[in-house]
Amino acid sequence: MKRLDRLSLGGLACLLVLVVFALGSLAGAGGDPDAIVGPRLRPPGPGWWLGTDNLGRSMLPRVMEGVGTTLLLSSIAVLVTAAVSATFGIIAGYRGGYLNELVMRLVEVLYSFPAIVLAILVAAVLGPGQVAALASIVLATIPLMTRLVRAAAVAVSQRDYVTSAVISGARLPRVLGRHVLPNVAGTIAVQGTYALSVGIAVEGGLSFLGFGVQPPQASLGVLIQRGGTYMIAAPWLILGPGVVLVVAILAINVVGDGLRDQLEPRETRSLT
Amino acid sequence: MRLLMWWSGRALSSAATLLGVSVLIFAAVRLMPGGFAETVLGPFATAEQKAELATRYGLDQPVFMQYGHWLGTVAGGDFGISMISRQPVGAELLARLPVTAELSLLAVAVSVLAGVPLGVLTAVRARPGGGGAAGRLLSGLGVSVPEFVLGSLVVFVFSRYALGLEVGAWVPLTQDPARNLATMVLPAAVLSVFAVSVTARTTRDAVMGVLVEPYVTAAVGRGESPWFIVRHHILRNAAAPVVTLLGTITAYLLGGALIVEHVFNLPGVGSYIVQAVGRRDYAVVQAGVLLAAGVFIVMNVVIDLLVGVLDPRLGVTAGRRS
Amino acid sequence: MSLLSVRNLVIDYAGTRALDGADLEVAHGEKVGLVGESGSGKSTLGSAVGRLLPRPARRGGGEVLVAGEPVFDLPPAGVRRLRRRHLGFVFQDPIGSLDPTMRVGAQLRLVLGRGADVNVHLERVRLDDPRVARAYPHQLSGGMAQRVAVAMAMATSPELLVADEPTAALDSQVREEVLNVVFALAADAGTSLLWLSHDLPAVARRCDRVAVMYGGRVVEHGPAREVLGKPAHPYTAALAGSAPAAAAHGARLEPVPGRPPVLTGPSPGCAFAPRCALAADRCHHERPDPVRVRDQEVLCHRAGEVTA
């Protein structure tokens, strides 16, 4: 694999910092997220580098915890999506026929819902909470990934090496696992990256509306929603987690773009 | 004839999808853990209320009969009664629809007017290796800022500092169009940021795909100017993916509108649904979600027709396939 | 003065060298065939005439003069004027060279200007059926589409028409028809022709002069009959066999043992040396300079010794 370009490497570095941030919070770095450390609604300063909230808790450990919750939720959801989409996309793309028709119909139905609307429906049914957030992300990201994996699998299954593997008597799981999967892995990686950013946005949006992660647990969406209440008096409550959320999504998208450009390099022509 | 066949096939498949959507929504609410009557009426419902509910929704019948019943009433425009306001859901949705429609239309208009030129320009000027880091970062930022962050920020800035535009004082369009527009500018702007970026990116990709086509090289070889080539050869050929995107964007905007209406406190369909979920008003949730998905599906059929008109090849190949 | 003059042109694509110091002259009214295997640099040379190279291409040296004007040193507007006044292009993919979203008549009118009679131009390329003007490109056959492309390229009566394997994608029966149209129109308008082709016998029949490309250079250039009848370069000799006229009608180039080179920089010696039966030591280390053998210009250290 060729190297990622500078911008994508920068994005990757940003992500790493955020992960370290989140892990640090588990190890107790940055302080106890629930401890009251000073006066209420204080602007950033020594002792509370991102300010304090309405209870006098330091925002820094809360944002760190929030990053952890958001990243963990989104990552688990995307892993589930990747597993489901890869399985159904590959089988549908390779086998075609009724199975393909069925999978594509289901995907089409899911695809008809805007992500946040689907998330709201899920939250309405399952009740607000982490499980709803997780399920929402999975359901919102499955359609696109399944479609693209299927398209890639259709293209791959017509190639010679697959045909020759089939002719030489390889069994189906082996053909799919050894020959098809590695060739759609790039698509899964790129779409998984994008799905991660969608996941973070969906978790944020859902929690922001009050139907996702529930306080006192912190997630970036929860923090932004809480911050909104005191926005005029204490804008840092929303700025800290807001900036971190945007940086996380941006970093992931940039990495995704870099991966995609590598997978499908673009040509251009001059009009002059 | 072949085109007609294709279009009717497309319409049929969309109807099937819509049916699937309705099944999903019905099942989601009806098969909720805790039971439908319990969820809808709460734990303190009287036997009388339960009986009324049971006759209204045909709860004593098999599930698929219940679904048929529900579908029948929905198809007739009856979305049930809101558990909170005790008003017909259909009428309430209809009353709130103009706000959401105006918001989405404004955002679509902005994303086409700004996104398409931006995409064409950056594609025509693109260098091998994918353009400057600054441009990529900027276009990346556009798709990376969620409405609830941007919206909260805008609300903060505009309510903290007097910048001429009011926040949170919505005025109906029919009452005072000028003031209505003034209150819609900010929400529409927030809503359109993502759409503009996605439109610009899609346009850029589409135009770059067309740029390497032989007929563009042929036009360059005839000594045509870049502007002439863009106008006569590139725009129409690159239009299909961009127009298709508009369908997806519509769906996206409906979702985004939900958040933006909530943040800016606008009385649209989106904020209605959000409130309904908070109050467990399931008739409203069902109807709202069905509406969102329905608009998306119908929009996509319309877009397909449009794309078929734009590219004479599509109708034929699609006709052959079916 | 030549109409087209390419001097020591070097073109690089990211990492590979497509042209390694190519020279070519085309006089007014001349029909020149440019032959060579795929990857020899034909298409790059053809595109370079109108500065139509794809974006990653860079000129590493040399120049292209069309009607005395340096194509690569002109401002964009100057190149466009040059293309409009002096140049016409026809490409390999006939249907691809037409805009798929526009009817043929509309495309021609775009080139001819408003009020022009599209049918006159279609009749010139022997497309008499009035339905052609109303058709979309995908509704045409390859041969019809290519004739439309020829009509568009010749609409302005350019001084030089560059035809990059215009018949490569067509059936053999249609090939002759399209070539007849191209050569007839060119003769009528006094247009010079640079025809990039694989088809050696056809080139021998139709062209005044032939230029043979190998490894990004024109290795032999001279009157068609001479170059193909009495080759002075070992590569031409291998291509042509001893009697090109005897080759079957429409036959492809006879394969030469070995593979054509992929250059990443200037070739240290003669690019053909690894496949050449006559190669001597200096062929591998010393770039050959043009020498004159009979009526041909040849890039070969041992040009005098080739006996066809």
PDB file of N, CA and C in Angstrom, chain A residues 50-105:
ATOM      1  N   LEU A  50     -10.700  23.922  30.385  1.00  0.00           N
ATOM      2  CA  LEU A  50     -11.800  24.152  29.439  1.00  0.00           C
ATOM      3  C   LEU A  50     -12.984  24.811  30.154  1.00  0.00           C
ATOM      4  N   GLY A  51     -12.729  25.385  31.319  1.00  0.00           N
ATOM      5  CA  GLY A  51     -13.793  26.034  32.069  1.00  0.00           C
ATOM      6  C   GLY A  51     -14.497  25.071  33.014  1.00  0.00           C
ATOM      7  N   THR A  52     -15.484  25.581  33.737  1.00  0.00           N
ATOM      8  CA  THR A  52     -16.278  24.706  34.604  1.00  0.00           C
ATOM      9  C   THR A  52     -17.740  24.785  34.186  1.00  0.00           C
ATOM     10  N   ASP A  53     -18.500  23.725  34.514  1.00  0.00           N
ATOM     11  CA  ASP A  53     -19.907  23.692  34.104  1.00  0.00           C
ATOM     12  C   ASP A  53     -20.810  24.245  35.200  1.00  0.00           C
ATOM     13  N   ASN A  54     -22.106  24.017  35.048  1.00  0.00           N
ATOM     14  CA  ASN A  54     -23.064  24.630  35.962  1.00  0.00           C
ATOM     15  C   ASN A  54     -23.001  24.062  37.374  1.00  0.00           C
ATOM     16  N   LEU A  55     -22.281  22.939  37.538  1.00  0.00           N
ATOM     17  CA  LEU A  55     -22.129  22.386  38.888  1.00  0.00           C
ATOM     18  C   LEU A  55     -20.737  22.641  39.444  1.00  0.00           C
ATOM     19  N   GLY A  56     -19.904  23.329  38.640  1.00  0.00           N
ATOM     20  CA  GLY A  56     -18.546  23.572  39.082  1.00  0.00           C
ATOM     21  C   GLY A  56     -17.596  22.432  38.768  1.00  0.00           C
ATOM     22  N   ARG A  57     -18.012  21.522  37.841  1.00  0.00           N
ATOM     23  CA  ARG A  57     -17.114  20.438  37.436  1.00  0.00           C
ATOM     24  C   ARG A  57     -16.206  20.933  36.326  1.00  0.00           C
ATOM     25  N   SER A  58     -14.975  20.452  36.326  1.00  0.00           N
ATOM     26  CA  SER A  58     -14.042  20.853  35.272  1.00  0.00           C
ATOM     27  C   SER A  58     -14.465  20.204  33.957  1.00  0.00           C
ATOM     28  N   MET A  59     -14.461  20.976  32.886  1.00  0.00           N
ATOM     29  CA  MET A  59     -14.909  20.459  31.604  1.00  0.00           C
ATOM     30  C   MET A  59     -13.890  19.534  30.963  1.00  0.00           C
ATOM     31  N   LEU A  60     -12.597  19.739  31.273  1.00  0.00           N
ATOM     32  CA  LEU A  60     -11.570  18.950  30.586  1.00  0.00           C
ATOM     33  C   LEU A  60     -11.780  17.451  30.746  1.00  0.00           C
ATOM     34  N   PRO A  61     -11.872  16.930  31.986  1.00  0.00           N
ATOM     35  CA  PRO A  61     -12.091  15.478  32.096  1.00  0.00           C
ATOM     36  C   PRO A  61     -13.437  15.047  31.537  1.00  0.00           C
ATOM     37  N   ARG A  62     -14.414  15.960  31.558  1.00  0.00           N
ATOM     38  CA  ARG A  62     -15.722  15.603  31.017  1.00  0.00           C
ATOM     39  C   ARG A  62     -15.662  15.463  29.500  1.00  0.00           C
ATOM     40  N   VAL A  63     -14.942  16.382  28.867  1.00  0.00           N
ATOM     41  CA  VAL A  63     -14.777  16.281  27.406  1.00  0.00           C
ATOM     42  C   VAL A  63     -14.000  15.016  27.062  1.00  0.00           C
ATOM     43  N   MET A  64     -12.960  14.722  27.881  1.00  0.00           N
ATOM     44  CA  MET A  64     -12.171  13.507  27.623  1.00  0.00           C
ATOM     45  C   MET A  64     -13.052  12.276  27.736  1.00  0.00           C
ATOM     46  N   GLU A  65     -13.895  12.245  28.748  1.00  0.00           N
ATOM     47  CA  GLU A  65     -14.804  11.113  28.902  1.00  0.00           C
ATOM     48  C   GLU A  65     -15.781  11.059  27.727  1.00  0.00           C
ATOM     49  N   GLY A  66     -16.245  12.257  27.339  1.00  0.00           N
ATOM     50  CA  GLY A  66     -17.189  12.344  26.231  1.00  0.00           C
ATOM     51  C   GLY A  66     -16.594  11.812  24.938  1.00  0.00           C
ATOM     52  N   VAL A  67     -15.342  12.175  24.669  1.00  0.00           N
ATOM     53  CA  VAL A  67     -14.660  11.669  23.478  1.00  0.00           C
ATOM     54  C   VAL A  67     -14.632  10.150  23.519  1.00  0.00           C
ATOM     55  N   GLY A  68     -14.304   9.617  24.692  1.00  0.00           N
ATOM     56  CA  GLY A  68     -14.224   8.167  24.840  1.00  0.00           C
ATOM     57  C   GLY A  68     -15.559   7.506  24.544  1.00  0.00           C
ATOM     58  N   THR A  69     -16.618   8.026  25.161  1.00  0.00           N
ATOM     59  CA  THR A  69     -17.950   7.439  24.952  1.00  0.00           C
ATOM     60  C   THR A  69     -18.318   7.482  23.478  1.00  0.00           C
ATOM     61  N   THR A  70     -18.157   8.669  22.873  1.00  0.00           N
ATOM     62  CA  THR A  70     -18.560   8.854  21.483  1.00  0.00           C
ATOM     63  C   THR A  70     -17.760   7.942  20.555  1.00  0.00           C
ATOM     64  N   LEU A  71     -16.441   7.941  20.738  1.00  0.00           N
ATOM     65  CA  LEU A  71     -15.602   7.126  19.849  1.00  0.00           C
ATOM     66  C   LEU A  71     -15.909   5.643  20.035  1.00  0.00           C
ATOM     67  N   LEU A  72     -16.066   5.227  21.280  1.00  0.00           N
ATOM     68  CA  LEU A  72     -16.302   3.806  21.550  1.00  0.00           C
ATOM     69  C   LEU A  72     -17.627   3.353  20.938  1.00  0.00           C
ATOM     70  N   LEU A  73     -18.669   4.138  21.202  1.00  0.00           N
ATOM     71  CA  LEU A  73     -19.983   3.813  20.652  1.00  0.00           C
ATOM     72  C   LEU A  73     -19.925   3.714  19.130  1.00  0.00           C
ATOM     73  N   SER A  74     -19.349   4.747  18.504  1.00  0.00           N
ATOM     74  CA  SER A  74     -19.314   4.786  17.044  1.00  0.00           C
ATOM     75  C   SER A  74     -18.477   3.644  16.488  1.00  0.00           C
ATOM     76  N   SER A  75     -17.347   3.368  17.141  1.00  0.00           N
ATOM     77  CA  SER A  75     -16.473   2.313  16.617  1.00  0.00           C
ATOM     78  C   SER A  75     -17.156   0.962  16.688  1.00  0.00           C
ATOM     79  N   ILE A  76     -17.785   0.669  17.836  1.00  0.00           N
ATOM     80  CA  ILE A  76     -18.475  -0.619  17.946  1.00  0.00           C
ATOM     81  C   ILE A  76     -19.553  -0.713  16.878  1.00  0.00           C
ATOM     82  N   ALA A  77     -20.317   0.384  16.738  1.00  0.00           N
ATOM     83  CA  ALA A  77     -21.396   0.381  15.757  1.00  0.00           C
ATOM     84  C   ALA A  77     -20.847   0.135  14.356  1.00  0.00           C
ATOM     85  N   VAL A  78     -19.738   0.772  14.007  1.00  0.00           N
ATOM     86  CA  VAL A  78     -19.196   0.631  12.662  1.00  0.00           C
ATOM     87  C   VAL A  78     -18.664  -0.786  12.446  1.00  0.00           C
ATOM     88  N   LEU A  79     -18.097  -1.381  13.501  1.00  0.00           N
ATOM     89  CA  LEU A  79     -17.646  -2.776  13.369  1.00  0.00           C
ATOM     90  C   LEU A  79     -18.830  -3.686  13.069  1.00  0.00           C
ATOM     91  N   VAL A  80     -19.932  -3.443  13.775  1.00  0.00           N
ATOM     92  CA  VAL A  80     -21.136  -4.242  13.513  1.00  0.00           C
ATOM     93  C   VAL A  80     -21.599  -4.025  12.069  1.00  0.00           C
ATOM     94  N   THR A  81     -21.664  -2.747  11.687  1.00  0.00           N
ATOM     95  CA  THR A  81     -22.078  -2.421  10.320  1.00  0.00           C
ATOM     96  C   THR A  81     -21.178  -3.122   9.304  1.00  0.00           C
ATOM     97  N   ALA A  82     -19.866  -3.034   9.538  1.00  0.00           N
ATOM     98  CA  ALA A  82     -18.920  -3.621   8.582  1.00  0.00           C
ATOM     99  C   ALA A  82     -19.157  -5.117   8.469  1.00  0.00           C
ATOM    100  N   ALA A  83     -19.356  -5.777   9.622  1.00  0.00           N
ATOM    101  CA  ALA A  83     -19.567  -7.224   9.589  1.00  0.00           C
ATOM    102  C   ALA A  83     -20.850  -7.567   8.839  1.00  0.00           C
ATOM    103  N   VAL A  84     -21.924  -6.870   9.171  1.00  0.00           N
ATOM    104  CA  VAL A  84     -23.217  -7.152   8.536  1.00  0.00           C
ATOM    105  C   VAL A  84     -23.152  -6.832   7.037  1.00  0.00           C
ATOM    106  N   SER A  85     -22.656  -5.619   6.712  1.00  0.00           N
ATOM    107  CA  SER A  85     -22.616  -5.193   5.319  1.00  0.00           C
ATOM    108  C   SER A  85     -21.709  -6.080   4.492  1.00  0.00           C
ATOM    109  N   ALA A  86     -20.564  -6.447   5.067  1.00  0.00           N
ATOM    110  CA  ALA A  86     -19.634  -7.291   4.322  1.00  0.00           C
ATOM    111  C   ALA A  86     -20.291  -8.632   4.028  1.00  0.00           C
ATOM    112  N   THR A  87     -20.894  -9.227   5.045  1.00  0.00           N
ATOM    113  CA  THR A  87     -21.525 -10.532   4.857  1.00  0.00           C
ATOM    114  C   THR A  87     -22.604 -10.474   3.792  1.00  0.00           C
ATOM    115  N   PHE A  88     -23.574  -9.574   3.985  1.00  0.00           N
ATOM    116  CA  PHE A  88     -24.708  -9.544   3.068  1.00  0.00           C
ATOM    117  C   PHE A  88     -24.323  -8.964   1.709  1.00  0.00           C
ATOM    118  N   GLY A  89     -23.459  -7.956   1.735  1.00  0.00           N
ATOM    119  CA  GLY A  89     -23.038  -7.359   0.467  1.00  0.00           C
ATOM    120  C   GLY A  89     -22.310  -8.362  -0.404  1.00  0.00           C
ATOM    121  N   ILE A  90     -21.392  -9.113   0.188  1.00  0.00           N
ATOM    122  CA  ILE A  90     -20.607 -10.080  -0.583  1.00  0.00           C
ATOM    123  C   ILE A  90     -21.496 -11.208  -1.085  1.00  0.00           C
ATOM    124  N   ILE A  91     -22.326 -11.744  -0.197  1.00  0.00           N
ATOM    125  CA  ILE A  91     -23.171 -12.862  -0.617  1.00  0.00           C
ATOM    126  C   ILE A  91     -24.144 -12.405  -1.705  1.00  0.00           C
ATOM    127  N   ALA A  92     -24.757 -11.235  -1.482  1.00  0.00           N
ATOM    128  CA  ALA A  92     -25.711 -10.732  -2.482  1.00  0.00           C
ATOM    129  C   ALA A  92     -25.009 -10.469  -3.810  1.00  0.00           C
ATOM    130  N   GLY A  93     -23.829  -9.867  -3.730  1.00  0.00           N
ATOM    131  CA  GLY A  93     -23.110  -9.534  -4.949  1.00  0.00           C
ATOM    132  C   GLY A  93     -22.606 -10.765  -5.674  1.00  0.00           C
ATOM    133  N   TYR A  94     -22.189 -11.774  -4.924  1.00  0.00           N
ATOM    134  CA  TYR A  94     -21.612 -12.962  -5.543  1.00  0.00           C
ATOM    135  C   TYR A  94     -22.699 -13.895  -6.066  1.00  0.00           C
ATOM    136  N   ARG A  95     -23.727 -14.107  -5.251  1.00  0.00           N
ATOM    137  CA  ARG A  95     -24.751 -15.060  -5.635  1.00  0.00           C
ATOM    138  C   ARG A  95     -25.807 -14.481  -6.560  1.00  0.00           C
ATOM    139  N   GLY A  96     -26.121 -13.204  -6.387  1.00  0.00           N
ATOM    140  CA  GLY A  96     -27.177 -12.602  -7.199  1.00  0.00           C
ATOM    141  C   GLY A  96     -28.516 -13.250  -6.895  1.00  0.00           C
ATOM    142  N   GLY A  97     -29.417 -13.214  -7.864  1.00  0.00           N
ATOM    143  CA  GLY A  97     -30.689 -13.918  -7.733  1.00  0.00           C
ATOM    144  C   GLY A  97     -31.597 -13.345  -6.656  1.00  0.00           C
ATOM    145  N   TYR A  98     -32.417 -14.236  -6.089  1.00  0.00           N
ATOM    146  CA  TYR A  98     -33.427 -13.806  -5.123  1.00  0.00           C
ATOM    147  C   TYR A  98     -32.808 -13.185  -3.886  1.00  0.00           C
ATOM    148  N   LEU A  99     -31.704 -13.800  -3.437  1.00  0.00           N
ATOM    149  CA  LEU A  99     -31.047 -13.321  -2.233  1.00  0.00           C
ATOM    150  C   LEU A  99     -30.624 -11.870  -2.411  1.00  0.00           C
ATOM    151  N   ASN A 100     -30.009 -11.613  -3.565  1.00  0.00           N
ATOM    152  CA  ASN A 100     -29.568 -10.270  -3.903  1.00  0.00           C
ATOM    153  C   ASN A 100     -30.762  -9.319  -3.895  1.00  0.00           C
ATOM    154  N   GLU A 101     -31.837  -9.770  -4.518  1.00  0.00           N
ATOM    155  CA  GLU A 101     -33.045  -8.945  -4.611  1.00  0.00           C
ATOM    156  C   GLU A 101     -33.557  -8.602  -3.215  1.00  0.00           C
ATOM    157  N   LEU A 102     -33.600  -9.606  -2.349  1.00  0.00           N
ATOM    158  CA  LEU A 102     -34.108  -9.423  -0.996  1.00  0.00           C
ATOM    159  C   LEU A 102     -33.241  -8.442  -0.210  1.00  0.00           C
ATOM    160  N   VAL A 103     -31.922  -8.687  -0.245  1.00  0.00           N
ATOM    161  CA  VAL A 103     -31.007  -7.824   0.508  1.00  0.00           C
ATOM    162  C   VAL A 103     -31.122  -6.390   0.014  1.00  0.00           C
ATOM    163  N   MET A 104     -31.147  -6.219  -1.303  1.00  0.00           N
ATOM    164  CA  MET A 104     -31.195  -4.867  -1.848  1.00  0.00           C
ATOM    165  C   MET A 104     -32.505  -4.162  -1.498  1.00  0.00           C
ATOM    166  N   ARG A 105     -33.597  -4.933  -1.453  1.00  0.00           N
ATOM    167  CA  ARG A 105     -34.896  -4.346  -1.074  1.00  0.00           C
ATOM    168  C   ARG A 105     -34.835  -3.824   0.359  1.00  0.00           C
TER     169      ARG A 105
END
